[in-house]
XYZ file of C-alpha atoms in Angstrom:
410
model
C -11.095 -26.018 57.898
C -12.553 -27.643 61.261
C -11.903 -31.437 62.094
C -14.813 -32.475 62.817
C -15.157 -33.176 58.635
C -14.862 -37.016 58.613
C -14.168 -37.201 54.600
C -10.331 -36.396 53.359
C -9.576 -32.847 53.110
C -6.733 -32.678 49.658
C -4.491 -30.856 50.669
C -3.795 -28.781 46.485
C -6.383 -28.321 44.377
C -8.633 -25.824 43.444
C -10.633 -23.445 45.812
C -13.812 -25.409 44.499
C -12.640 -28.446 45.107
C -12.041 -27.244 49.407
C -14.618 -25.617 49.571
C -16.866 -28.096 48.411
C -15.408 -30.303 51.819
C -16.961 -26.901 54.175
C -15.296 -24.189 56.065
C -15.229 -23.949 60.237
C -17.597 -20.439 59.504
C -20.408 -20.095 56.556
C -18.873 -17.386 54.253
C -21.785 -16.589 54.834
C -25.600 -17.004 55.338
C -29.267 -16.357 55.547
C -31.294 -15.307 58.345
C -34.988 -15.098 57.374
C -35.947 -12.897 60.633
C -39.873 -13.303 60.717
C -42.235 -14.767 57.727
C -44.210 -11.281 58.633
C -45.177 -9.455 55.463
C -47.181 -6.610 54.050
C -47.532 -8.165 50.457
C -48.599 -11.516 49.084
C -45.699 -12.303 46.194
C -47.365 -14.788 43.603
C -43.284 -16.131 43.864
C -42.393 -16.406 47.901
C -39.673 -18.725 48.532
C -40.830 -19.488 52.423
C -43.921 -19.153 51.400
C -44.695 -16.057 53.891
C -47.236 -13.673 55.578
C -47.841 -14.849 59.150
C -45.305 -14.360 62.166
C -44.513 -17.704 63.608
C -45.503 -17.455 67.095
C -42.273 -19.631 68.105
C -40.459 -16.581 66.620
C -36.340 -16.186 68.096
C -36.659 -13.817 71.080
C -34.248 -9.909 70.876
C -32.250 -11.939 73.407
C -32.026 -14.875 71.720
C -31.274 -12.905 68.332
C -28.425 -11.365 69.930
C -27.086 -14.509 71.375
C -26.680 -15.742 67.618
C -24.885 -12.366 66.350
C -22.503 -12.888 69.279
C -21.903 -16.412 68.470
C -21.270 -15.794 64.368
C -18.653 -13.295 66.040
C -17.017 -15.454 67.427
C -17.084 -17.801 64.501
C -15.477 -14.405 62.287
C -18.688 -15.216 59.745
C -18.717 -11.510 57.153
C -22.000 -11.620 57.120
C -25.272 -12.224 56.947
C -28.220 -11.628 54.359
C -31.289 -10.449 55.859
C -34.540 -11.590 54.833
C -37.737 -12.947 55.954
C -41.206 -12.248 55.311
C -39.748 -8.329 55.472
C -37.215 -8.238 58.003
C -37.927 -4.392 58.793
C -41.757 -5.203 60.152
C -39.918 -7.226 63.013
C -40.173 -4.061 66.038
C -36.523 -4.634 67.153
C -35.010 -5.058 63.235
C -33.156 -1.609 63.540
C -32.103 -2.687 67.238
C -31.149 -5.871 65.897
C -29.056 -3.869 62.521
C -26.830 -1.436 65.597
C -26.042 -4.840 67.179
C -24.670 -7.342 64.311
C -22.605 -3.696 63.287
C -21.667 -3.122 66.663
C -19.917 -6.702 66.919
C -18.664 -6.616 63.630
C -21.257 -8.848 61.624
C -22.135 -6.734 58.494
C -25.019 -6.948 57.574
C -27.307 -6.929 54.239
C -31.069 -6.941 54.219
C -33.790 -7.931 51.853
C -36.745 -5.347 51.564
C -39.882 -4.552 49.447
C -38.985 -1.231 50.393
C -41.893 -0.371 52.553
C -40.306 1.318 54.993
C -37.419 2.986 54.430
C -38.270 5.899 54.669
C -36.465 9.302 54.075
C -36.007 8.565 58.228
C -34.616 5.330 57.970
C -32.346 6.180 54.546
C -30.639 8.297 56.170
C -29.544 6.509 59.111
C -28.169 3.570 56.748
C -26.697 6.287 54.632
C -24.767 7.285 58.306
C -24.122 3.881 59.046
C -21.418 1.548 57.791
C -21.314 -2.569 56.974
C -25.123 -2.338 56.137
C -25.977 -3.565 52.699
C -29.959 -2.980 51.074
C -31.493 -4.937 48.165
C -34.524 -3.027 47.213
C -36.807 -6.198 45.408
C -38.134 -5.158 41.677
C -39.309 -8.252 39.766
C -40.616 -6.354 36.395
C -38.465 -2.946 35.551
C -42.414 -1.904 34.606
C -45.514 -1.987 37.426
C -47.271 -3.880 34.440
C -45.116 -6.797 34.843
C -44.060 -6.035 38.215
C -47.326 -5.504 40.134
C -49.163 -8.445 38.858
C -46.624 -10.701 40.062
C -45.408 -8.650 43.810
C -48.852 -6.959 44.302
C -50.524 -3.795 43.065
C -48.475 -1.111 44.048
C -44.723 -2.296 44.666
C -43.946 -0.980 42.133
C -43.801 2.367 43.042
C -42.676 1.177 46.617
C -39.410 0.177 46.039
C -38.618 2.620 43.535
C -39.432 5.481 46.159
C -37.077 3.294 48.410
C -34.382 3.266 45.652
C -35.487 7.185 45.231
C -35.423 7.567 50.000
C -31.675 6.092 49.437
C -30.500 7.760 47.065
C -31.754 11.033 48.217
C -30.002 10.478 51.851
C -26.715 9.618 50.354
C -26.642 5.683 50.630
C -24.557 4.217 48.082
C -24.529 1.805 45.908
C -27.919 0.053 47.171
C -29.272 -3.537 45.212
C -31.483 -4.041 43.035
C -32.737 -7.446 43.063
C -34.508 -9.599 40.447
C -36.164 -12.694 39.969
C -35.179 -13.569 36.098
C -38.325 -14.610 35.482
C -40.306 -15.344 31.725
C -42.103 -12.120 31.846
C -39.199 -9.845 32.753
C -36.514 -11.409 31.249
C -36.947 -9.133 28.244
C -36.190 -6.350 30.455
C -32.411 -7.076 30.985
C -31.210 -4.636 29.764
C -34.339 -1.413 31.647
C -33.111 -3.043 34.503
C -30.220 -1.802 34.449
C -30.753 1.216 33.405
C -33.389 1.404 36.519
C -30.604 0.115 38.267
C -27.825 3.182 37.009
C -29.887 5.858 37.887
C -29.909 5.260 41.478
C -26.557 4.829 40.934
C -27.654 1.557 42.669
C -25.894 -2.269 41.284
C -28.276 -4.761 39.748
C -28.752 -8.789 40.409
C -30.335 -11.171 39.363
C -30.804 -14.410 40.936
C -32.852 -17.812 39.570
C -36.607 -17.850 39.831
C -37.052 -21.188 42.369
C -39.171 -23.658 42.241
C -40.447 -23.776 45.984
C -42.166 -21.818 48.427
C -44.800 -20.099 47.231
C -42.539 -20.464 43.959
C -43.481 -24.288 43.561
C -47.055 -23.394 42.490
C -46.716 -20.883 39.524
C -42.196 -22.649 38.454
C -44.088 -24.523 35.214
C -45.121 -21.286 34.046
C -42.568 -18.690 34.867
C -39.488 -20.345 34.830
C -37.913 -18.567 31.777
C -37.661 -21.127 28.601
C -34.328 -22.711 27.222
C -34.249 -19.708 24.232
C -33.944 -16.888 26.926
C -31.913 -18.744 28.897
C -29.887 -18.540 26.356
C -30.840 -14.974 26.559
C -29.739 -14.520 29.281
C -26.188 -16.645 29.636
C -25.202 -14.335 26.700
C -26.363 -10.848 28.409
C -24.307 -12.325 31.400
C -21.315 -12.619 29.619
C -21.815 -9.141 27.485
C -23.032 -6.947 30.320
C -21.814 -9.015 33.719
C -19.403 -5.533 34.773
C -21.639 -4.536 37.673
C -23.580 -6.925 37.721
C -24.329 -9.363 41.161
C -25.568 -12.615 40.781
C -24.056 -14.236 43.561
C -23.434 -18.438 41.616
C -27.765 -18.302 41.308
C -26.786 -19.329 37.083
C -24.063 -21.484 37.662
C -26.449 -24.237 36.035
C -26.157 -21.519 31.983
C -21.887 -22.782 32.352
C -22.797 -25.616 30.628
C -23.631 -23.904 27.456
C -20.031 -23.150 26.510
C -17.848 -20.146 29.264
C -17.899 -20.350 33.046
C -19.455 -18.634 35.171
C -17.564 -16.009 36.619
C -17.967 -17.271 40.589
C -17.496 -20.538 42.544
C -20.011 -22.249 39.803
C -20.875 -24.639 43.245
C -23.617 -25.534 44.794
C -22.512 -24.176 48.796
C -24.950 -25.424 50.827
C -23.882 -26.686 53.759
C -20.197 -25.645 53.183
C -20.236 -22.543 52.438
C -23.846 -21.277 53.221
C -27.212 -21.690 54.911
C -30.200 -20.798 56.476
C -30.964 -20.152 59.619
C -35.301 -19.502 59.941
C -37.473 -17.367 62.685
C -37.377 -20.219 64.970
C -34.391 -20.782 64.249
C -34.024 -24.520 62.424
C -30.790 -24.429 60.606
C -30.931 -25.525 56.626
C -28.258 -26.445 54.015
C -30.442 -23.771 51.533
C -32.167 -20.650 51.228
C -34.223 -22.133 48.745
C -34.964 -25.368 50.114
C -36.269 -24.440 53.381
C -37.621 -28.175 53.475
C -37.489 -30.838 56.984
C -35.617 -33.081 54.212
C -32.995 -29.798 53.991
C -32.977 -29.538 58.117
C -29.730 -29.604 59.630
C -30.873 -28.671 63.326
C -31.730 -25.816 65.840
C -29.653 -22.624 67.153
C -31.643 -23.107 70.579
C -30.587 -26.766 71.445
C -27.180 -28.020 72.002
C -24.760 -26.058 72.046
C -26.258 -23.392 69.391
C -24.852 -22.670 65.468
C -21.209 -24.391 65.527
C -22.740 -27.086 66.314
C -24.440 -27.593 63.502
C -23.190 -26.137 61.755
C -19.795 -28.113 62.353
C -21.528 -31.146 62.853
C -24.656 -31.981 61.977
C -25.290 -35.525 59.900
C -26.823 -33.647 56.767
C -23.607 -31.214 56.849
C -21.699 -34.302 57.129
C -23.122 -35.276 54.430
C -23.559 -32.581 52.211
C -19.635 -32.106 52.476
C -18.513 -35.843 51.569
C -16.933 -36.050 48.106
C -19.585 -36.651 45.319
C -19.786 -38.982 42.600
C -22.120 -36.394 39.916
C -24.678 -39.782 39.589
C -26.203 -39.139 36.592
C -24.400 -36.040 35.763
C -21.034 -37.391 35.659
C -20.882 -38.842 31.677
C -21.607 -35.541 30.915
C -19.028 -33.364 29.175
C -19.771 -30.483 31.563
C -20.591 -31.369 34.319
C -17.032 -29.739 35.803
C -18.981 -26.338 34.958
C -22.377 -27.000 36.025
C -21.901 -29.523 39.049
C -25.080 -30.722 38.412
C -26.532 -27.605 38.739
C -29.601 -26.813 41.848
C -29.428 -28.896 44.255
C -33.148 -27.100 45.533
C -34.449 -26.567 42.231
C -33.717 -30.714 41.605
C -36.119 -31.698 44.991
C -38.547 -28.902 44.387
C -39.537 -30.474 41.244
C -39.426 -33.991 41.887
C -36.216 -34.904 39.811
C -33.168 -37.016 41.600
C -30.741 -34.508 43.862
C -27.700 -36.398 41.744
C -28.854 -35.947 38.255
C -29.387 -33.328 35.930
C -31.349 -29.453 36.412
C -34.702 -29.343 35.555
C -33.159 -26.154 33.432
C -30.058 -28.084 32.402
C -29.434 -26.206 28.810
C -28.161 -29.495 27.769
C -31.936 -30.915 28.285
C -31.375 -33.622 30.388
C -33.703 -33.508 32.143
C -37.056 -33.434 30.265
C -37.390 -36.311 30.202
C -37.485 -36.591 33.337
C -39.731 -33.802 33.944
C -42.873 -35.553 31.293
C -42.758 -38.704 33.665
C -46.321 -39.430 35.718
C -44.581 -40.884 37.484
C -43.072 -37.780 39.438
C -43.498 -37.230 42.868
C -43.288 -33.549 43.905
C -42.567 -33.385 47.353
C -45.600 -31.482 50.226
C -44.551 -28.475 51.152
C -43.290 -28.573 54.899
C -44.212 -25.318 56.024
C -46.135 -22.497 54.871
C -46.645 -19.252 56.330
C -49.213 -17.459 53.382
C -52.024 -16.439 54.762
C -54.790 -18.320 53.605
C -57.087 -15.091 52.117
C -54.052 -13.504 49.918
C -53.829 -17.531 48.245
C -57.176 -18.263 47.574
C -57.979 -14.595 45.932
C -54.514 -14.487 44.223
C -55.873 -15.659 40.814
C -54.211 -16.910 37.790
C -51.023 -14.889 36.756
C -50.927 -13.284 33.618
C -48.032 -14.296 30.906
C -46.827 -12.101 28.857
C -43.826 -14.441 27.423
C -41.502 -12.067 24.999
C -38.739 -12.875 23.238
C -21.815 -10.374 35.367
C -21.661 -11.343 36.983
C -21.131 -12.210 40.694
C -18.876 -9.873 42.391
C -18.828 -11.986 45.217
C -20.675 -15.052 45.637
C -22.288 -15.065 49.126
C -24.548 -11.826 46.960
C -27.258 -15.090 47.526
C -30.633 -13.282 48.068
C -33.540 -14.893 50.013
C -36.108 -13.538 47.741
C -38.024 -13.180 50.910
C -39.373 -9.807 50.490
C -42.970 -11.913 49.951
C -46.524 -12.285 51.237
C -48.655 -10.986 54.239
C -50.166 -8.830 57.392
C -49.042 -5.368 56.739
C -51.012 -5.454 60.216
C -48.635 -7.471 61.399
C -46.048 -6.275 63.541
C -45.092 -8.895 66.695
């Protein structure tokens, strides 16, 4: 473990207790290659759409991959934006694999042609996650854009026909689709794919619709029960560890890994503690400064702070604290709740009064790459209320195959 940590690491204890003090290198990290995208998803965590003019060059990306290889980072979750829009995406994919850095990339499927599917099927050490937020077009397309359901299914068909093994169908669980969990699982089985479920976070454009789309308390219980019943073969990437307060812990770390075992690199090289907290408050540094990513990971003040012993704050007296650990840092921050307080979706209801507080301050976004026309014309989101688990900790989806121009290619 790194000698730069200023806190004293316990000599014993559980794996979780060890991980709370951080690692020499992240287990995995999320890397948003570009903010350009050909969709305009209403819940995009990174408010993607327009390419940042300061996007890292191909050579700079190669240098980062070299460093990740030296640090023995096992694999990287590639997102965006739509990462396949970058003209050098396929080159960087090959470069990473050649340097023993595994790649998981999230895509809306728009560029997974039969040819690219065959290329992927012939490539080791790569995983493909196709985003789909409705088991039908009627549920999916109002959130992700007209035609996006058929586009995702076409990509899954191309992958299956090419012989690609174990693609992922990545679903953000919302108030609209929680009743479709069985249908999602059936869809995954039809394509020989694995279902991934992730949590709707109130960041990026997701902040605009979180109040209307995050699952109700009743639906959270429905999700929890479904996960316990169908956990085998369903991934969650520790997205729902706050649900462990119901009683039985979700398999996985059940820990906020921000700055401890995971982090994010954005398209211009800024490093954030969490893939779901792209905000200045959680920026630790930039890979182009000093001695690169390793210095940021091991020595940044923010990461050292996150790795210091936590008191639990207002949650420490709760009987469920050891199970849910206070919930998601990003979810609390972007709903204006104290970071040492309960999760906004606390299943014990401890955040209800705070969410009703008229003086609650919602932090302003520190960046927005949305296309202005897309935001202006998106209109209201139709809401229809109706009445597993992580095999690997790092099946964490940047959820950023949203927002932007199909014509943005550089």
